[in-house]
Coordinates of C-alpha atoms and ligand atoms in Angstrom, one line a residue:
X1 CA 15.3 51.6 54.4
X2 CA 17.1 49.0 56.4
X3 CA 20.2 47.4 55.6
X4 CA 21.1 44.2 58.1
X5 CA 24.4 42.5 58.9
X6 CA 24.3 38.9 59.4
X7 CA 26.4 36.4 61.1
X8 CA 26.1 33.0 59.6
X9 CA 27.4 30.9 62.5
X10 CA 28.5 27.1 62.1
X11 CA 26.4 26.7 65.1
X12 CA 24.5 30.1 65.8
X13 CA 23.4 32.9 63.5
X14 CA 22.5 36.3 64.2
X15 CA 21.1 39.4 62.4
X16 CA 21.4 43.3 63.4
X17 CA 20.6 46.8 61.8
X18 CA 21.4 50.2 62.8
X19 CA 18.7 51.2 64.0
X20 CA 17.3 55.3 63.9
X21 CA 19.6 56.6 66.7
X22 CA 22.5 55.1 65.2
X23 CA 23.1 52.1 67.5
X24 CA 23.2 48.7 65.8
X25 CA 20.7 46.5 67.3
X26 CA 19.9 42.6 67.0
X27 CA 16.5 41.4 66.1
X28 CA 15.2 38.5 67.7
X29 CA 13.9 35.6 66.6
X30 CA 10.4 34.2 66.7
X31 CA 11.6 32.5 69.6
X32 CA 12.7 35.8 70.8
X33 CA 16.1 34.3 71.2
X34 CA 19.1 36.7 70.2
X35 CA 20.7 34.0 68.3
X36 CA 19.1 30.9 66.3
X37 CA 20.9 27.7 66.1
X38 CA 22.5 27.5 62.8
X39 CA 20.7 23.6 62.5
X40 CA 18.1 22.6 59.9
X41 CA 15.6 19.4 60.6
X42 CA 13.9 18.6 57.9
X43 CA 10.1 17.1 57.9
X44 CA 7.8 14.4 56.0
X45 CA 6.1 16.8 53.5
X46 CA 8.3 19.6 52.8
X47 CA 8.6 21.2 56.3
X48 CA 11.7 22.9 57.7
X49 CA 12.1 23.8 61.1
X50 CA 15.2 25.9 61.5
X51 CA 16.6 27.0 65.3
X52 CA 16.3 25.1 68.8
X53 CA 13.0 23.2 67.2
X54 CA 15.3 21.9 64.8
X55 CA 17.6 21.0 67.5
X56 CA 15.7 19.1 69.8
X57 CA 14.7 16.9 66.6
X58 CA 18.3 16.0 66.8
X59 CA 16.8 13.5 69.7
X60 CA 13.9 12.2 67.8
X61 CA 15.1 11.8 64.2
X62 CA 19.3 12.8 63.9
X63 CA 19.4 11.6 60.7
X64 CA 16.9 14.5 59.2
X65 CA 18.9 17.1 60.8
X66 CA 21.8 18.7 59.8
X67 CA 24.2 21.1 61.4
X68 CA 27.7 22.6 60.9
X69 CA 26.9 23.1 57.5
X70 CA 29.1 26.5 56.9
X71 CA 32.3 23.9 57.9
X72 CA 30.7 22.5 54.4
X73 CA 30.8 25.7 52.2
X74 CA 32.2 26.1 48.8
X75 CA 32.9 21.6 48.7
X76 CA 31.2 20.1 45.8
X77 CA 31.8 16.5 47.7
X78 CA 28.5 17.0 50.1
X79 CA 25.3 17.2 49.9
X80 CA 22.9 16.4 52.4
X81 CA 20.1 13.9 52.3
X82 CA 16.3 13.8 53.7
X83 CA 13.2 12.4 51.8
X84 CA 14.9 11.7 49.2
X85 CA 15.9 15.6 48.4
X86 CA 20.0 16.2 47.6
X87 CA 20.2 19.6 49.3
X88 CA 24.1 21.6 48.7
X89 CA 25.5 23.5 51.6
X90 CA 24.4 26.8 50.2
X91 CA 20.4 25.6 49.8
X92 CA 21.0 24.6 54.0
X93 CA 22.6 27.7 54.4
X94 CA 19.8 29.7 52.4
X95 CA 17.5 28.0 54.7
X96 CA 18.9 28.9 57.4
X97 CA 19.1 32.5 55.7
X98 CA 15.6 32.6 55.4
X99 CA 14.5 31.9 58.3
X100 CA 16.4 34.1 60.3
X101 CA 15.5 37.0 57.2
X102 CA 11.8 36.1 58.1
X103 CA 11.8 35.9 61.6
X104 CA 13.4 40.0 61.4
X105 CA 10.9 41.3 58.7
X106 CA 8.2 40.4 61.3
X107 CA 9.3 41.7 63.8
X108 CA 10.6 44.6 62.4
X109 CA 7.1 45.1 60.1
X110 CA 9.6 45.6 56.7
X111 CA 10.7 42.9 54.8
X112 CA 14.5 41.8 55.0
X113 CA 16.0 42.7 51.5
X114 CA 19.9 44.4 51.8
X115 CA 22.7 42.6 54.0
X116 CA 25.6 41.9 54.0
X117 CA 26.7 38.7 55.3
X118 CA 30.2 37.8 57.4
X119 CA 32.6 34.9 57.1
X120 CA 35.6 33.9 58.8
X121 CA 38.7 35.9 57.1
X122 CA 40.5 32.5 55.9
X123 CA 37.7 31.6 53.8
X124 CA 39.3 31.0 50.3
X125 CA 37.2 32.2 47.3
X126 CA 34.8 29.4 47.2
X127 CA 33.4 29.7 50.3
X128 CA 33.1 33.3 50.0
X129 CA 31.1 32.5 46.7
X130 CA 29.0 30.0 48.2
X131 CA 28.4 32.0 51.2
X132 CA 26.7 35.1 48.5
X133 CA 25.2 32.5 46.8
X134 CA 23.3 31.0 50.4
X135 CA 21.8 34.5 50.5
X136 CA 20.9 34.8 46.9
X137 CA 19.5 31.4 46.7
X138 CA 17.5 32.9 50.3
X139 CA 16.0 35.9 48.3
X140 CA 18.5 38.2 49.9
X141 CA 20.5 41.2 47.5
X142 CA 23.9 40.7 49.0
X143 CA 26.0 44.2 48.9
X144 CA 29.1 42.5 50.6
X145 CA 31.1 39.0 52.5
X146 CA 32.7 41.1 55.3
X147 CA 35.3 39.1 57.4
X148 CA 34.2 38.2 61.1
X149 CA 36.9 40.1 63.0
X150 CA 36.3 43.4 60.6
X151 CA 32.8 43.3 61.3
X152 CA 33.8 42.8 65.3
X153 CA 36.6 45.7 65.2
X154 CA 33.9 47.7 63.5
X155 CA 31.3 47.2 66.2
X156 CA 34.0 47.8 68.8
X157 CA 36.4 50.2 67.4
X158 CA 36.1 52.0 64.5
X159 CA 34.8 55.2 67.0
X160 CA 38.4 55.2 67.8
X161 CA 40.5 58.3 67.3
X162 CA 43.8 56.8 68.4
X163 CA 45.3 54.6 66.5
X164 CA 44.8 50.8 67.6
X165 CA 46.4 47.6 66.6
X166 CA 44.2 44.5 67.6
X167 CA 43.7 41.2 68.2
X168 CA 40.8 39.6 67.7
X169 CA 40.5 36.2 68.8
X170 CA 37.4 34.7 67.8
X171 CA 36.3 31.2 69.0
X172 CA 33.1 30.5 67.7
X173 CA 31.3 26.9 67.5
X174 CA 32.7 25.6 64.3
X175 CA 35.8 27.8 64.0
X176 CA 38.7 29.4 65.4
X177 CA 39.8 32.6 64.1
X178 CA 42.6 35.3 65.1
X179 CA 42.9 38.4 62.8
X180 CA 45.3 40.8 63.7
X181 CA 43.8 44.4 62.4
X182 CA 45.1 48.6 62.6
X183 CA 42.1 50.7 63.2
X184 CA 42.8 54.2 62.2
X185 CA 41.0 57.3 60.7
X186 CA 38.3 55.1 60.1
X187 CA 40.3 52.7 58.1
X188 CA 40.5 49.1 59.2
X189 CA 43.2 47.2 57.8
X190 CA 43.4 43.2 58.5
X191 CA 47.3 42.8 59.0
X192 CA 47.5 38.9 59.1
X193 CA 44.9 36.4 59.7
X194 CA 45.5 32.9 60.7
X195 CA 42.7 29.9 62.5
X196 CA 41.2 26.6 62.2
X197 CA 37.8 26.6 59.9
X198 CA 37.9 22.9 61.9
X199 CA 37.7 23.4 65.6
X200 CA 35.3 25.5 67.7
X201 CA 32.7 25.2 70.8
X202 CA 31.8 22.0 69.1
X203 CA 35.2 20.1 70.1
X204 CA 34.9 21.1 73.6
X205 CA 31.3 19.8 73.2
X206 CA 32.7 16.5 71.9
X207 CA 35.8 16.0 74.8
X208 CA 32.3 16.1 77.2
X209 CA 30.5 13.6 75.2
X210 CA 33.6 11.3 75.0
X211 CA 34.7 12.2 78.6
X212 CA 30.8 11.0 79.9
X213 CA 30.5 7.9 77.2
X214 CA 33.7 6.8 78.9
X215 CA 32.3 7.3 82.8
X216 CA 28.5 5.9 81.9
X217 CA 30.0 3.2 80.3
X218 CA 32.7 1.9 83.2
X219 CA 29.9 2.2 85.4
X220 CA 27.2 0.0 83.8
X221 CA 29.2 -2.4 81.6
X222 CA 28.2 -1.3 78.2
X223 CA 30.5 -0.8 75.3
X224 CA 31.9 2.4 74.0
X225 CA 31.4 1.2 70.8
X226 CA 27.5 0.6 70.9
X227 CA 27.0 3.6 72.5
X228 CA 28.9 5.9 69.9
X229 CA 26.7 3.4 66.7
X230 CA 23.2 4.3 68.5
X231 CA 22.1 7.6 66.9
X232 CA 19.6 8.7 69.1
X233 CA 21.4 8.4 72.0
X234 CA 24.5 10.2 70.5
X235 CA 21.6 13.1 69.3
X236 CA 20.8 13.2 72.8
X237 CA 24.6 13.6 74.6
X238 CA 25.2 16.3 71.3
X239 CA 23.0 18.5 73.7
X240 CA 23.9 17.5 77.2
X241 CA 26.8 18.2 76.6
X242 CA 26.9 21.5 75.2
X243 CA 24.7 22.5 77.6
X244 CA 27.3 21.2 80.3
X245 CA 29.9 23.0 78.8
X246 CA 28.0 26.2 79.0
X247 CA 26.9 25.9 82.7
X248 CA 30.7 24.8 83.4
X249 CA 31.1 28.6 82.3
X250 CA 28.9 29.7 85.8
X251 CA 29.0 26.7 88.1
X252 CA 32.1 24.8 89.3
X253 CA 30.8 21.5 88.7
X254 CA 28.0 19.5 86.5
X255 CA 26.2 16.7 86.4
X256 CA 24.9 15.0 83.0
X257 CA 22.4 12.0 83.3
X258 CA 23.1 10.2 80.3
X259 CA 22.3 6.2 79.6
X260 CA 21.0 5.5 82.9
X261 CA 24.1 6.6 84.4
X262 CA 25.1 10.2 86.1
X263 CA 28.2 11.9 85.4
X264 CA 29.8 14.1 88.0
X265 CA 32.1 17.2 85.5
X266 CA 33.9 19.9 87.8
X267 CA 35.4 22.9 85.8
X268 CA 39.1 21.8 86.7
X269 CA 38.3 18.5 85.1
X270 CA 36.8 20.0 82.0
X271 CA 40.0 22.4 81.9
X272 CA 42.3 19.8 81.7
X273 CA 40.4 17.3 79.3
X274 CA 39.9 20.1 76.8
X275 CA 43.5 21.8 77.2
X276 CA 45.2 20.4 74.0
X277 CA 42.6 21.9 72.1
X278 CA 42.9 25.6 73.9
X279 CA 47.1 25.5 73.3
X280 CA 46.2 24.4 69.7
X281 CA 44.6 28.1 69.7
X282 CA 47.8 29.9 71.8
X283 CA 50.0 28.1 69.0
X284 CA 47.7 29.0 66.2
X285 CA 47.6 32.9 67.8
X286 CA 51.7 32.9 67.9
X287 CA 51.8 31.7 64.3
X288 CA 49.6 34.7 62.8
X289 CA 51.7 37.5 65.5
X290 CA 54.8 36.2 64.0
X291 CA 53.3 36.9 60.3
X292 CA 51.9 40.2 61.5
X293 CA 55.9 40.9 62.8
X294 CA 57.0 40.3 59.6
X295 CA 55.0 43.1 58.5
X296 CA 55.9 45.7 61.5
X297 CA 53.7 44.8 64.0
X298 CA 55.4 45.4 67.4
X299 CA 52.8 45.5 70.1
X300 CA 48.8 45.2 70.6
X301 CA 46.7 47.8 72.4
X302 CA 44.1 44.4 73.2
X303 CA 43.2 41.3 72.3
X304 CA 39.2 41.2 71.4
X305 CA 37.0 38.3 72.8
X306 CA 34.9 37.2 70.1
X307 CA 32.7 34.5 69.7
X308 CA 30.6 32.4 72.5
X309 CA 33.2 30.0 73.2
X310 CA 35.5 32.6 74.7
X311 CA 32.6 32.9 77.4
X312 CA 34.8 29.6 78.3
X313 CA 36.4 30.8 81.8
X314 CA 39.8 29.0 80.4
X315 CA 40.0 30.9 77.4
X316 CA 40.5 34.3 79.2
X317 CA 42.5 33.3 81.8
X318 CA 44.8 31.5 79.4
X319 CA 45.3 34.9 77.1
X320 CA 46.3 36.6 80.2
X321 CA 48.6 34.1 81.2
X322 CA 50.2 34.2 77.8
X323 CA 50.2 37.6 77.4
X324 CA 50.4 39.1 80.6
X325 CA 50.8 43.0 79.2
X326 CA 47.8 43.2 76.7
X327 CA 44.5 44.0 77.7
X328 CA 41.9 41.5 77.3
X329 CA 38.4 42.5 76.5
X330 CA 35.0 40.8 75.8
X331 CA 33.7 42.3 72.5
X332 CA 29.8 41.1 72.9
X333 CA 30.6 37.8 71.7
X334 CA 27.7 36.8 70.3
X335 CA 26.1 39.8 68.9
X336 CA 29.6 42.0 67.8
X337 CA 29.6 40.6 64.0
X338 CA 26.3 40.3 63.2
X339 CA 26.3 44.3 64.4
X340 CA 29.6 46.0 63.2
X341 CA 28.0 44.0 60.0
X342 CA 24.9 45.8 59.9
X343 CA 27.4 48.7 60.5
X344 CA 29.3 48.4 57.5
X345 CA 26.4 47.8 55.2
X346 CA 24.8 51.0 56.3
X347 CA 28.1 52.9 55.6
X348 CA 28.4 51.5 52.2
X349 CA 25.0 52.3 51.3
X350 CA 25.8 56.1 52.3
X351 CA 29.0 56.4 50.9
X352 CA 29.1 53.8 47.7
X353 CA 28.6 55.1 43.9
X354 CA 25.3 53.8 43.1
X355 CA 23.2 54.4 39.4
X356 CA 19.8 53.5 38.5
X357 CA 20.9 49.9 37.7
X358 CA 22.4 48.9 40.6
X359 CA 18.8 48.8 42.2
X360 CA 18.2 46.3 40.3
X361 CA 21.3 44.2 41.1
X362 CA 24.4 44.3 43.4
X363 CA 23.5 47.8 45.1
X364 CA 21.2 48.3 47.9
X365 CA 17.4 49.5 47.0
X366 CA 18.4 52.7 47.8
X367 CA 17.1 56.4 46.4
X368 CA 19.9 59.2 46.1
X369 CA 17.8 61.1 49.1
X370 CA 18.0 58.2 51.2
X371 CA 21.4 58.3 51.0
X372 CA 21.7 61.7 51.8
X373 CA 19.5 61.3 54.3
X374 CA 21.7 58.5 55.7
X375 CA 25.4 60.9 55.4
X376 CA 23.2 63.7 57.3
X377 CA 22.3 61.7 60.0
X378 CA 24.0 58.1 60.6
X379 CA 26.9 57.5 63.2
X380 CA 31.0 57.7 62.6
X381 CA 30.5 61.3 62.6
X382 CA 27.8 63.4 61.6
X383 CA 26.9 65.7 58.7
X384 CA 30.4 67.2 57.0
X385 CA 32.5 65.0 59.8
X386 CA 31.0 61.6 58.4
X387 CA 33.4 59.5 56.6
X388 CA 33.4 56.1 54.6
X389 CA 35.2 53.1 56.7
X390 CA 37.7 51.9 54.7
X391 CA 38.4 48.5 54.9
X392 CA 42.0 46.7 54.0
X393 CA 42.3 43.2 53.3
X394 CA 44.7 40.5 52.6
X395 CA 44.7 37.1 50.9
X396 CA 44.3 34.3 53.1
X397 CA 45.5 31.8 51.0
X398 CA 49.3 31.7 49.1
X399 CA 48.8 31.6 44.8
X400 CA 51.6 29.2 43.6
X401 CA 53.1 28.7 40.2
X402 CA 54.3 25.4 38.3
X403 CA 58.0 25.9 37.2
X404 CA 61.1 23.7 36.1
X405 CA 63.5 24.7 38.5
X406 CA 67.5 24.7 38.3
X407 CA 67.4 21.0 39.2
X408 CA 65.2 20.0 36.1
X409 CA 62.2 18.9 37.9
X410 CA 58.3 20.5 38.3
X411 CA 58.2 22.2 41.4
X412 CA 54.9 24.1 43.3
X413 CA 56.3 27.2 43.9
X414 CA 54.5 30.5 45.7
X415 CA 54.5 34.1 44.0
X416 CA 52.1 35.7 46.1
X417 CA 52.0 34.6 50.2
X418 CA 48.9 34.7 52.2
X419 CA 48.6 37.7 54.2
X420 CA 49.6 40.2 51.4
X421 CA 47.6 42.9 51.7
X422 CA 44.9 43.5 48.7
X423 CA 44.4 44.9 45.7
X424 CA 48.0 43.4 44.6
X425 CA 49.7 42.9 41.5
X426 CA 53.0 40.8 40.8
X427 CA 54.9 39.7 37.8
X428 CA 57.2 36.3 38.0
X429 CA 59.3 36.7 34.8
X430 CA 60.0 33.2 33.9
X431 CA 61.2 31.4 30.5
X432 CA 60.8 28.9 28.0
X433 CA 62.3 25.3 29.1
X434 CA 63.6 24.4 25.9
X435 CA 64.1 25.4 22.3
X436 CA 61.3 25.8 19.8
X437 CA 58.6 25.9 22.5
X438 CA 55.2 26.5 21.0
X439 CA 53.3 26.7 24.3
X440 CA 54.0 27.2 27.8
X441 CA 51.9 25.4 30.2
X442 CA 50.8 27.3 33.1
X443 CA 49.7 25.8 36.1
X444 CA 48.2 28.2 39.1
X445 CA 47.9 26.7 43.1
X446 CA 46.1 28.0 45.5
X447 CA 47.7 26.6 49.3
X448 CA 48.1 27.8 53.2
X449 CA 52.0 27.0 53.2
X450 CA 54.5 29.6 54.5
X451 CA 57.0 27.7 52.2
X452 CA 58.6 28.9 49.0
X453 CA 58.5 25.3 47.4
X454 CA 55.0 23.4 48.0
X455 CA 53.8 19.8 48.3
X456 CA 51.2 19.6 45.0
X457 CA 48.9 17.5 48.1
X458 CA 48.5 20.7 50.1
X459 CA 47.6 22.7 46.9
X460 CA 44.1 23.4 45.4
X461 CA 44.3 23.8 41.5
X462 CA 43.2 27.1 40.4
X463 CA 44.2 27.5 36.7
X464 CA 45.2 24.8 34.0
X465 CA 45.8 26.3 31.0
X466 CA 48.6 27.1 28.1
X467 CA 50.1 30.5 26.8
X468 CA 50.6 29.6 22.9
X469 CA 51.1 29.3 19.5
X470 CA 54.5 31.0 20.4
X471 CA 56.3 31.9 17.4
X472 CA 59.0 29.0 15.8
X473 CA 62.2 29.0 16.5
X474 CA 62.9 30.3 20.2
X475 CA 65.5 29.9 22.0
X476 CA 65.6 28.0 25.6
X477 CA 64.9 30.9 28.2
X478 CA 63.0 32.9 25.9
X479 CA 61.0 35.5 28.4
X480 CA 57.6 34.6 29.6
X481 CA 55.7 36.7 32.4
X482 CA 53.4 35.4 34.3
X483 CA 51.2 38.7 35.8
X484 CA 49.2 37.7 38.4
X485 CA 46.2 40.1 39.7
X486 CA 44.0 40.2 43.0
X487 CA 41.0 42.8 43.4
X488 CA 39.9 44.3 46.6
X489 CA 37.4 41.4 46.7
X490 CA 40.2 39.0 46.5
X491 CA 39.5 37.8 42.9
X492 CA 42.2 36.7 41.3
X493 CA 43.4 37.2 37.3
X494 CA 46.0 35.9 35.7
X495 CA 47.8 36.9 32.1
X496 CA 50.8 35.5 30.7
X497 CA 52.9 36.8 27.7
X498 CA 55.5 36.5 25.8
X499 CA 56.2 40.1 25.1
X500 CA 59.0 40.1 22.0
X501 CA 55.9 38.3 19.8
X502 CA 53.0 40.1 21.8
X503 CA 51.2 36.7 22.3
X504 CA 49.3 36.9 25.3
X505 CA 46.8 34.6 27.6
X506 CA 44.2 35.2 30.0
X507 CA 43.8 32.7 32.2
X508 CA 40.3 32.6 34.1
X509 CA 40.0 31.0 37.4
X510 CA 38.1 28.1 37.7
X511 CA 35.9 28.3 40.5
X512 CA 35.6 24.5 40.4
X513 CA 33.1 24.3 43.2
X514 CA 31.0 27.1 42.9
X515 CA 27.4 26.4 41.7
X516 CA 26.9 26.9 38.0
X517 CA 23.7 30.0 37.3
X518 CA 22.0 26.7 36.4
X519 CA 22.4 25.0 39.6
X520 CA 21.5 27.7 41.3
X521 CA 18.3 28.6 39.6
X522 CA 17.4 24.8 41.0
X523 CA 18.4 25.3 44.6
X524 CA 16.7 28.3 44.4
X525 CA 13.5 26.1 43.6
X526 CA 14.0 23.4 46.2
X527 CA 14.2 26.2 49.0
X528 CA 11.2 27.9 47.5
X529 CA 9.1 24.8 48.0
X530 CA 9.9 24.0 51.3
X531 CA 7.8 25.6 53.9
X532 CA 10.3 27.3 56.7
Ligands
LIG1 P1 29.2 31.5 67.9 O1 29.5 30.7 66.7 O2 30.1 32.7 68.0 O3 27.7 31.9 68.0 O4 29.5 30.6 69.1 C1 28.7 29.5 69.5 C2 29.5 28.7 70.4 O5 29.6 29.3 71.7 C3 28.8 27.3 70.7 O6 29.7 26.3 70.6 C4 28.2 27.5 72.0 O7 28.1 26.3 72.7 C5 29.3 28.4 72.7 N1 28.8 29.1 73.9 C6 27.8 29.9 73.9 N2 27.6 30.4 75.2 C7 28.5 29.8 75.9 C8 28.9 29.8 77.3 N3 28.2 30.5 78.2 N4 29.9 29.0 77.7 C9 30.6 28.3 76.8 N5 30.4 28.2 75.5 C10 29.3 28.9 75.1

């Protein structure tokens, strides 16, 4: 009985177990590459090549291949395109899911069933759902979405005895991360997370494609302009130039032939033609500390390198600079989530309550004496020393109301602020506008302000719905409470009542993006008949 953690990387994924001495381990690919390229190309025929094949197609035929998909998860608004198949981010992702799934079972001889599967810790709800709903729609029973910097600090730390507080900063290929966590006892409590789900290794990649498109083309004459239209060449620089920036990470200098033309990199060059985008990351890093300090946090035992873009000289040697009195430290970039992940799913399938039925669901295939087995003899201390890992989360996104305010107009504005730690409850008592109210309207946000008051363009709607019939003849002010609800998985409830009459609303949460059981059942299908 295996259970395997997986990292589904914008631009690499990777999958680990623990294996029988306790250690987590990656399984490689068919390729017997630690990592496959999180890239899809699709074929005449039904064929799917997932990995580096599907990467080099990006020179042949771009416009069958698609990447970056996770930057993609929980939208409604895209759907990618080949042979005239609509395919949503989760059937990509579930491609990519099964692949990597595949690849494991054979070379582990067992098939791939139990994982659980990471995301970045700012993912709102719909990309968490869309993310579980990739590895459904992949034939995978998903026990948990762990964040990326848990399943790092769990890798790394949770052997700990001392209390820590930690930084990880995680700069991956799609997105920029920095979770600030307290590892104790075993417990591992996210403090503040803060990031970018838009930049990552592939913006430094991009600075290099621009940087050489400019050099080739004051050399030979040609414009910018055609150069950036023509696919295939643009398919072709995509790789250069990430393959530049990772030899920039060993040699001093690089060259990149590109258009006919050669292109002469050194490291200084590339440091100072990507800086903007590494102090978008220091100022991005100061903005979650200062939310941690709101909450008590003082100082950091170390700041964690995650992610293979911190194998990026600058990035370390910026850290330092900035904070000259913490300890840096390389956490395995590239392997750390996929493992603490695999880590985590192991200890919740010792420790968890399991029946009968959850075999057939949401629980791991797992027999009671397994999971004795597992408590006598798995890792974070043995037989009566072994504990749970607990794991602490917080919202990553602010839940804002609709109200008339003092001045008489609608404002947005926030009840429960990102970074709140979870399970959380919190009651706004609020009040009828005017007399002889029958219903209340109540309008739920969802936003990444800091603000009180909120622009209604940087909200996402959650809830529009009405508390009502309220009986005749209230008066203005008449008390409404508005009790808002988040569960350890960050699920959100909402009820509001008007106590004196005992009328009282549940309002569900519209998951406006997630796919319908429906829609599943037919991505399910199209990934089924595709040969991978
Ligand atoms: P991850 O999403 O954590 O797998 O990170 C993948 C990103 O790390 C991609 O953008 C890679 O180009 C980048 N990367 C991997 N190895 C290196 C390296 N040696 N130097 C610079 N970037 C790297």
């Amino acid at each position: 009985m295996k259970i395997f953690g997986i990292d589904l990387g914008t631009t690499y994924s990777c999958i680990a177990f623990v294996n029988e001495y306790g250690a987590a381990e990656v399984v490689p690919n068919a390729e017997s590459q630690t990592t496959t390229p999180s890239v899809v190309a699709f074929e005449e025929g039904g064929t799917v090549s997932v990995g580096d094949a599907a990467k080099e197609t990006l020179n042949t035929d771009p416009d069958n291949v698609c990447s970056t998909i996770k930057r993609q998860m929980g939208k409604r608004d895209f759907t990618f395109y080949a042979f005239d198949q609509e395919y949503t981010p989760e059937a990509i992702s579930a491609i990519i899911l099964k692949k990597i799934a595949k690849d494991a079972g054979e070379a582990l001889g067992e098939e791939v069933k139990d994982v659980v599967i990471t995301c970045p810790a700012y993912f709102g709800l719909e990309e968490r759902e869309a993310t579980k709903k990739a590895g459904i729609a992949a034939g995978l029973n998903v026990l948990a979405i762990l964040n990326e910097p848990t399943a790092a600090a769990i890798s790394y730390g949770i052997k700990t005895e001392e209390p820590q507080t930690v930084m990880v900063y995680d700069l991956g290929g799609g997105t920029f991360d920095v979770t600030i966590i307290k590892v104790e006892n075993n417990s591992i409590r996210v403090v503040a997370t803060g990031g970018d789900h838009m930049m990552g290794g592939k913006d430094w990649d991009e600075k290099i494609s621009s940087y050489v498109i400019e050099q080739s083309c004051q050399a030979n004459g040609e414009s910018v302009d055609s150069v950036y239209a023509d696919n295939e060449l643009m398919g072709d620089l995509e790789l250069k130039s990430e393959k530049a920036k990772k030899q920039l990470s060993q040699k001093d200098s690089v060259k990149v032939k590109f258009n006919g033309e050669t292109v002469e990199i050194s490291r200084s060059q590339f440091d100072q033609f990507t800086s903007d985008l590494l102090e978008s990351t220091i100022t991005k890093t100061h903005e979650t500390m200062l939310e941690a300090e709101k909450k008590g946090v003082d100082h950091y035992d170390k700041i964690l390198l995650v992610g293979g873009s911190t194998r990026m000289p600058q990035v370390d040697a910026r850290l330092k600079q900035e904070f000259p009195n913490i300890p840096v430290e390389f956490c395995d970039p590239d392997q750390s989530v996929a493992k603490g992940a695999a880590m985590y799913g192991l200890n919740m399938a010792a420790f968890a309550e399991f029946s009968e039925k959850d075999n057939n669901g949401d629980g791991p295939t797992i027999t009671k004496e397994e999971q004795e087995e597992l408590r006598r003899n798995v890792f974070f201390g043995t037989g009566s020393q072994a504990k749970p890992i607990t794991i602490k989360n917080v919202i990553s996104q602010c839940i804002a109301v609709k109200l008339i305010c003092e001045d008489n107009k609608e404002h947005i504005v926030n009840q429960i602020f990102k970074n709140t730690e979870i399970p959380c409850e919190h009651v706004l008592h609020a009040g009828t506008h005017q007399a002889n109210q029958t219903t209340v309207a109540i309008e739920i946000f969802e936003n990444a302000s800091t603000d009180e008051y909120v622009n209604e363009d940087l909200c996402k709607a959650l809830v529009d719905g009405e508390l009502g019939p309220l009986p005749a003849g209230l008066p203005a002010g008449a008390p409404i409470d508005v009790v808002f609800k988040i569960d350890e998985n960050g699920l959100l409830s909402i009820d509001a009542e008007h106590k004196p009459s005992g009328a009282v609303k549940h309002l569900e949460v519209n998951l406006q993006n997630a796919l319908s059981k429906e829609e599943l059942q037919e991505e399910i299908a199209k990934v089924n008949a595709l040969h991978i």
